Short mmCIF file of C-alpha atoms in Angstrom, two decimals:
data_model
loop_
_atom_site.label_atom_id
_atom_site.label_comp_id
_atom_site.label_asym_id
_atom_site.label_seq_id
_atom_site.Cartn_x
_atom_site.Cartn_y
_atom_site.Cartn_z
CA UNK T 42 -23.20 -15.31 3.61
CA UNK T 43 -21.20 -12.21 4.24
CA UNK T 44 -19.07 -13.91 6.54
CA UNK T 45 -18.37 -16.96 4.99
CA UNK T 46 -17.11 -14.74 1.68
CA UNK T 47 -14.74 -12.26 4.25
CA UNK T 48 -13.76 -15.49 6.19
CA UNK T 49 -13.02 -18.00 2.53
CA UNK T 50 -9.53 -15.83 1.21
CA UNK T 51 -8.11 -15.90 4.05
CA UNK T 52 -6.50 -19.45 3.72
CA UNK T 53 -4.68 -17.77 0.81
CA UNK T 54 -2.60 -15.80 3.27
CA UNK T 55 -0.65 -19.26 4.03
CA UNK T 56 -0.61 -20.78 0.97
CA UNK T 57 0.68 -17.77 -1.04
CA UNK T 58 2.32 -15.25 1.94
CA UNK T 59 4.00 -11.41 0.87
CA UNK T 60 5.46 -8.40 2.45
CA UNK T 61 3.32 -6.06 3.57
CA UNK T 62 5.12 -4.06 1.54
CA UNK T 63 4.11 -5.15 -1.96
CA UNK T 64 0.63 -6.05 0.13
CA UNK T 65 0.18 -2.37 0.34
CA UNK T 66 1.78 -1.46 -3.25
CA UNK T 67 -0.83 -3.65 -4.68
CA UNK T 68 -3.45 -2.37 -2.59
CA UNK T 69 -2.18 1.41 -4.04
CA UNK T 70 -1.98 -0.37 -7.58
CA UNK T 71 1.21 1.54 -7.92
CA UNK T 72 1.56 -0.81 -11.11
CA UNK T 73 -0.82 0.83 -13.14
CA UNK T 74 0.91 4.43 -13.90
CA UNK T 75 -1.36 5.33 -16.84
CA UNK T 76 -3.08 8.36 -14.68
CA UNK T 77 0.70 9.23 -14.24
CA UNK T 78 1.76 10.02 -17.57
CA UNK T 79 -0.60 13.57 -17.32
CA UNK T 80 2.82 15.15 -16.87
CA UNK T 81 4.91 13.91 -19.58
CA UNK T 82 2.35 15.42 -21.62
CA UNK T 83 2.28 18.80 -19.90
CA UNK T 84 6.15 19.20 -19.36
CA UNK T 85 6.39 18.11 -23.27
CA UNK T 86 3.84 21.88 -23.57
CA UNK T 87 6.31 23.78 -20.98
CA UNK T 88 8.95 23.16 -19.98
CA UNK T 89 10.78 24.20 -23.37
CA UNK T 90 8.67 27.42 -23.20
CA UNK T 91 11.16 30.49 -22.24
CA UNK T 92 8.10 32.09 -20.78
CA UNK T 93 7.84 29.18 -17.59
CA UNK T 94 8.95 30.32 -14.97
CA UNK T 95 11.83 28.71 -13.25
CA UNK T 96 9.39 26.88 -10.52
CA UNK T 97 7.39 25.24 -12.99
CA UNK T 98 9.73 21.97 -12.97
CA UNK T 99 9.76 21.23 -8.74
CA UNK T 100 6.39 22.32 -9.61
CA UNK T 101 5.49 19.93 -12.17
CA UNK T 102 7.39 17.30 -9.68
CA UNK T 103 5.13 17.97 -7.03
CA UNK T 104 2.16 18.16 -8.88
CA UNK T 105 2.63 15.01 -9.80
CA UNK T 106 3.82 13.25 -6.27
CA UNK T 107 0.39 14.67 -5.07
CA UNK T 108 -1.35 13.42 -8.39
CA UNK T 109 0.01 9.21 -7.05
CA UNK T 110 -0.61 9.78 -3.41
CA UNK T 111 -4.51 11.14 -4.22
CA UNK T 112 -4.96 8.31 -6.65
CA UNK T 113 -3.57 5.84 -4.09
CA UNK T 114 -5.74 7.00 -1.48
CA UNK T 115 -8.51 6.55 -4.04
CA UNK T 116 -8.28 2.89 -4.77
CA UNK T 117 -7.05 2.30 -2.15
CA UNK T 118 -10.93 3.37 -0.91
CA UNK T 119 -12.47 1.63 -3.99
CA UNK T 120 -10.83 -1.86 -2.92
CA UNK T 121 -12.35 -1.53 0.57
CA UNK T 122 -15.34 -1.10 -0.70
CA UNK T 123 -15.66 -3.33 -3.40
CA UNK T 124 -14.69 -6.41 -0.71
CA UNK T 125 -16.90 -4.85 2.28
CA UNK T 126 -20.41 -5.47 -0.20
CA UNK T 127 -18.74 -8.72 -1.85
CA UNK T 128 -18.54 -7.21 -5.55
CA UNK T 129 -14.59 -7.65 -5.12
CA UNK T 130 -15.37 -10.80 -3.78
CA UNK T 131 -17.70 -12.16 -6.82
CA UNK T 132 -15.11 -10.61 -9.61
CA UNK T 133 -11.67 -12.06 -7.97
CA UNK T 134 -13.22 -15.07 -6.86
CA UNK T 135 -12.74 -18.76 -7.63
CA UNK T 136 -14.77 -18.47 -10.74
CA UNK T 137 -13.12 -16.31 -12.73
CA UNK T 138 -9.66 -17.22 -12.93
CA UNK T 139 -8.10 -14.96 -15.32
CA UNK T 140 -8.11 -12.56 -12.21
CA UNK T 141 -5.18 -12.55 -10.10
CA UNK T 142 -5.82 -12.32 -6.24
CA UNK T 143 -3.29 -11.07 -4.85
CA UNK T 144 -4.02 -8.17 -6.99
CA UNK T 145 -6.89 -7.97 -4.28
CA UNK T 146 -5.10 -7.58 -0.91
CA UNK T 147 -8.04 -7.64 1.21
CA UNK T 148 -9.82 -10.67 -0.98
CA UNK T 149 -6.54 -12.29 -0.80
CA UNK T 150 -6.48 -11.87 2.67
CA UNK T 151 -2.82 -10.11 3.02
CA UNK T 152 -4.31 -7.01 4.18
CA UNK T 153 -7.03 -6.57 7.14
CA UNK T 154 -9.45 -3.75 5.70
CA UNK T 155 -7.69 -2.03 8.73
CA UNK T 156 -4.42 -1.27 7.65
CA UNK T 157 -5.97 -0.30 4.20
CA UNK T 158 -7.90 2.27 5.65
CA UNK T 159 -4.83 3.64 7.48
CA UNK T 160 -2.99 3.32 4.02
CA UNK T 161 -5.80 4.92 2.44
CA UNK T 162 -6.31 8.38 4.41
CA UNK T 163 -2.40 8.52 4.54
CA UNK T 164 -1.42 8.76 1.54
CA UNK T 165 -4.83 11.33 1.07
CA UNK T 166 -2.89 13.22 3.79
CA UNK T 167 0.56 13.35 2.00
CA UNK T 168 -1.53 13.98 -1.18
CA UNK T 169 -3.52 16.80 -0.03
CA UNK T 170 -0.07 18.38 0.86
CA UNK T 171 1.87 18.02 -1.98
CA UNK T 172 -0.82 20.37 -4.43
CA UNK T 173 -0.93 22.23 -1.63
CA UNK T 174 3.24 22.73 -2.01
CA UNK T 175 2.74 22.45 -5.76
CA UNK T 176 0.30 25.39 -6.03
CA UNK T 177 2.23 27.55 -3.83
CA UNK T 178 5.67 26.79 -6.06
CA UNK T 179 3.65 27.57 -9.20
CA UNK T 180 4.27 30.47 -11.27
CA UNK T 181 1.25 31.08 -11.81
CA UNK T 182 -2.17 31.14 -9.24
CA UNK T 183 -5.45 30.95 -11.75
CA UNK T 184 -8.49 30.66 -9.40
CA UNK T 185 -9.72 28.19 -12.13
CA UNK T 186 -7.25 25.56 -11.76
CA UNK T 187 -7.13 25.96 -7.48
CA UNK T 188 -10.78 25.01 -7.59
CA UNK T 189 -10.84 22.22 -10.03
CA UNK T 190 -7.64 21.14 -7.81
CA UNK T 191 -9.67 21.52 -4.56
CA UNK T 192 -12.61 19.95 -6.62
CA UNK T 193 -11.00 16.83 -7.81
CA UNK T 194 -9.13 15.78 -4.78
CA UNK T 195 -12.78 16.13 -2.68
CA UNK T 196 -14.85 14.04 -5.39
CA UNK T 197 -10.89 11.74 -5.51
CA UNK T 198 -12.13 10.93 -2.02
CA UNK T 199 -15.66 9.72 -2.18
CA UNK T 200 -15.85 8.15 -5.33
CA UNK T 201 -16.33 4.67 -3.55
CA UNK T 202 -16.59 5.88 -0.47
CA UNK T 203 -18.14 7.98 1.37
CA UNK T 204 -20.63 9.73 -1.15
CA UNK T 205 -19.89 6.62 -2.98
CA UNK T 206 -20.30 8.14 -6.25
CA UNK T 207 -19.65 5.64 -8.71
CA UNK T 208 -22.51 3.90 -7.28
CA UNK T 209 -24.37 6.74 -8.58
CA UNK T 210 -24.01 6.59 -11.66
CA UNK T 211 -20.83 9.13 -11.82
CA UNK T 212 -17.88 6.31 -12.57
CA UNK T 213 -17.52 6.78 -16.24
CA UNK T 214 -17.87 10.66 -16.61
CA UNK T 215 -15.46 10.73 -13.15
CA UNK T 216 -12.62 8.07 -15.84
CA UNK T 217 -12.35 11.15 -17.84
CA UNK T 218 -12.73 14.26 -15.71
CA UNK T 219 -9.68 13.08 -13.85
CA UNK T 220 -7.46 12.52 -16.37
CA UNK T 221 -8.71 15.79 -18.16
CA UNK T 222 -7.61 17.94 -14.58
CA UNK T 223 -4.52 16.43 -14.41
CA UNK T 224 -3.11 17.62 -17.77
CA UNK T 225 -4.93 21.22 -17.41
CA UNK T 226 -4.55 21.82 -13.94
CA UNK T 227 -0.77 21.37 -13.65
CA UNK T 228 -0.32 23.43 -17.67
CA UNK T 229 -2.78 26.52 -15.81
CA UNK T 230 0.21 26.59 -12.84
CA UNK T 231 3.02 26.59 -15.36
CA UNK T 232 1.60 29.18 -17.61
CA UNK T 233 -1.24 31.02 -16.19
CA UNK T 234 -3.59 30.34 -19.63
CA UNK T 235 -5.79 28.30 -20.51
CA UNK T 236 -5.24 26.70 -24.09
CA UNK T 237 -7.97 25.21 -26.54
CA UNK T 238 -5.76 22.56 -28.25
CA UNK T 239 -4.35 20.98 -24.59
CA UNK T 240 -8.30 20.85 -23.35
CA UNK T 241 -8.42 18.38 -27.07
CA UNK T 242 -5.83 16.60 -25.65
CA UNK T 243 -6.28 16.45 -21.91
CA UNK T 244 -10.12 14.87 -23.07
CA UNK T 245 -7.87 12.68 -25.02
CA UNK T 246 -6.06 11.34 -22.46
CA UNK T 247 -8.59 11.28 -20.11
CA UNK T 248 -10.32 8.69 -22.10
CA UNK T 249 -7.58 6.75 -21.87
CA UNK T 250 -7.95 4.77 -18.53
CA UNK T 251 -11.82 5.48 -18.96
CA UNK T 252 -11.76 2.99 -21.86
CA UNK T 253 -9.83 0.24 -20.35
CA UNK T 254 -12.05 0.71 -17.49
CA UNK T 255 -15.46 0.34 -19.50
CA UNK T 256 -14.04 -3.10 -21.10
CA UNK T 257 -13.69 -3.66 -17.12
CA UNK T 258 -16.49 -3.07 -16.04
CA UNK T 259 -18.04 -5.38 -19.01
CA UNK T 260 -15.81 -8.49 -17.63
CA UNK T 261 -17.32 -7.24 -14.11
CA UNK T 262 -20.98 -7.48 -14.76
CA UNK T 263 -22.65 -9.42 -13.00
CA UNK T 264 -20.30 -8.53 -9.45
CA UNK T 265 -21.09 -5.08 -9.84
CA UNK T 266 -25.43 -5.71 -10.88
CA UNK T 267 -25.06 -7.38 -7.37
CA UNK T 268 -24.19 -4.98 -5.41
CA UNK T 269 -26.04 -2.36 -7.88
CA UNK T 270 -23.53 -0.25 -9.12
CA UNK T 271 -24.85 1.16 -11.86
CA UNK T 272 -21.94 1.59 -14.83
CA UNK T 273 -22.81 1.38 -18.76
CA UNK T 274 -22.50 -2.52 -19.00
CA UNK T 275 -24.67 -3.48 -15.52
CA UNK T 276 -27.83 -0.90 -16.15
CA UNK T 277 -27.63 -2.53 -20.60
CA UNK T 278 -28.01 -4.61 -22.37
CA UNK T 279 -24.70 -6.51 -23.81
CA UNK T 280 -25.68 -5.17 -27.18
CA UNK T 281 -26.58 -1.34 -25.78
CA UNK T 282 -22.54 -1.57 -23.23
CA UNK T 283 -20.90 -2.28 -27.09
CA UNK T 284 -22.76 -0.09 -29.09
CA UNK T 285 -21.43 2.59 -26.27
CA UNK T 286 -18.54 1.43 -25.89
CA UNK T 287 -18.55 1.39 -29.86
CA UNK T 288 -19.35 5.31 -29.69
CA UNK T 289 -16.85 6.22 -27.04
CA UNK T 290 -14.29 4.60 -29.43
CA UNK T 291 -15.63 7.10 -32.40
CA UNK T 292 -16.61 9.94 -31.14
CA UNK T 293 -12.31 9.72 -30.02
CA UNK T 294 -11.66 10.42 -33.69
CA UNK T 295 -14.06 12.48 -34.18
CA UNK T 296 -12.45 15.05 -31.41
CA UNK T 297 -8.87 14.22 -33.01
CA UNK T 298 -10.79 15.33 -36.76
CA UNK T 299 -12.31 18.25 -35.56
CA UNK T 300 -9.92 19.05 -33.97
CA UNK T 301 -6.86 19.39 -36.81
CA UNK T 302 -10.30 20.48 -39.48
CA UNK T 303 -11.50 23.86 -36.76
CA UNK T 304 -7.91 25.21 -36.14
CA UNK T 305 -7.83 23.96 -32.54
CA UNK T 306 -5.04 21.72 -33.71
CA UNK T 307 -2.94 21.69 -36.17
CA UNK T 308 -3.98 20.13 -39.39
CA UNK T 309 -1.30 17.95 -38.71
CA UNK T 310 -2.60 16.79 -36.04
CA UNK T 311 -4.97 13.99 -37.19
CA UNK T 312 -2.92 12.47 -38.85
CA UNK T 313 0.40 11.72 -36.54
CA UNK T 314 -2.48 10.66 -33.85
CA UNK T 315 -3.44 7.52 -36.76
CA UNK T 316 -1.33 4.96 -35.02
CA UNK T 317 -3.31 5.18 -32.08
CA UNK T 318 -6.76 5.56 -33.51
CA UNK T 319 -6.27 2.03 -35.34
CA UNK T 320 -5.01 0.28 -32.04
CA UNK T 321 -8.79 1.65 -30.64
CA UNK T 322 -10.41 0.47 -33.13
CA UNK T 323 -8.07 -3.12 -32.89
CA UNK T 324 -9.08 -3.27 -29.46
CA UNK T 325 -13.01 -2.65 -29.88
CA UNK T 326 -12.44 -5.38 -32.25
CA UNK T 327 -10.98 -7.80 -30.12
CA UNK T 328 -13.70 -6.95 -27.12
CA UNK T 329 -16.86 -7.32 -29.57
CA UNK T 330 -15.57 -9.18 -32.25
CA UNK T 331 -13.37 -11.75 -31.02
CA UNK T 332 -15.63 -11.55 -27.56
CA UNK T 333 -11.65 -11.44 -25.78
CA UNK T 334 -12.67 -8.92 -23.70
CA UNK T 335 -9.59 -9.03 -20.96
CA UNK T 336 -7.34 -9.27 -24.13
CA UNK T 337 -9.27 -6.06 -25.25
CA UNK T 338 -9.08 -4.28 -21.93
CA UNK T 339 -4.69 -5.24 -21.90
CA UNK T 340 -4.49 -3.98 -25.39
CA UNK T 341 -6.13 -0.59 -23.51
CA UNK T 342 -3.37 0.33 -21.97
CA UNK T 343 -1.03 0.26 -24.64
CA UNK T 344 -3.60 2.75 -26.76
CA UNK T 345 -3.11 4.51 -24.11
CA UNK T 346 0.23 4.55 -23.44
CA UNK T 347 0.86 4.96 -27.11
CA UNK T 348 -1.36 8.14 -26.98
CA UNK T 349 0.59 9.82 -24.60
CA UNK T 350 4.07 9.18 -26.76
CA UNK T 351 1.99 11.00 -29.42
CA UNK T 352 0.26 13.20 -27.74
CA UNK T 353 4.01 14.25 -25.88
CA UNK T 354 6.04 14.11 -29.81
CA UNK T 355 3.03 17.10 -31.07
CA UNK T 356 3.55 19.22 -28.12
CA UNK T 357 7.73 19.16 -28.87
CA UNK T 358 7.03 19.65 -32.08
CA UNK T 359 5.45 23.31 -31.57
CA UNK T 360 7.43 23.92 -28.57
CA UNK T 361 10.05 23.27 -30.22
CA UNK T 362 9.78 25.15 -33.44
CA UNK T 363 10.45 21.49 -35.27
CA UNK T 364 6.73 21.80 -36.93
CA UNK T 365 8.12 24.48 -38.90
CA UNK T 366 5.06 25.25 -41.70
CA UNK T 367 3.49 22.37 -40.22
CA UNK T 368 2.09 23.86 -36.98
CA UNK T 369 -0.94 26.23 -37.04
#
């Protein structure tokens, strides 16, 4: 049965050929750039500050490139594992016409496992070098930033390969933690400081990828259950999963509200982010009231990008002094 599953996708290679470069770009999910937007949030918070060192801009650029390479390695290894265990074949197979096989080059037969692994390890090596360069160029090197960068890099490579942490119940937590680190770490390297307001922004940023990830997991529930990948959607009932995603959506808004009410963020922060909060409510309605999970997932990208835009605006208002008396 396994050999039949692995052989079947190769027919697509003859019908829909594409260049190796395009297939590698698909393997690395380079069109899904949402994690990489973290650098915009950090840049808006630090670059307008006169106190920030001259090395901050090249450090941020190196950190961004390292981030891209590390995540390319993560998703490449994830595709290798998903192909080996059959979950990607199930989720992107003929019974699910909404999914595009070419987005999974191993399923489509446009890349081999060996090619995917070589590409993943090359990206991982480049990511390590680039993040090491970012630390070397950084104006500040607080130990906590170095530790979280090193731990994040190590865990990223073990997310669904090696230790396969996402197969042991850590998937949702990792998605949030990854986004949080990608904001906090470069901020710490640029300023040498830890900021409660930036922590709130970092968690909001991390919730973005989680909130289109959980809708993907809802759609992929049968394939994940079949290979024993314990996402919340796979472990609970449909109602339990809906309650979990509803709690995440509400918790996101309460985080913003609580930050404004406690003075961690400016009082107007919750007002500024209302458009993104409204879109998040719309996403939940689409997914669990209109029962259109894939449209809700697609809307999740728009919600995340709206949050990023508004976080950048908030930081610029503060760092450029444009908030005036509205600042904390």
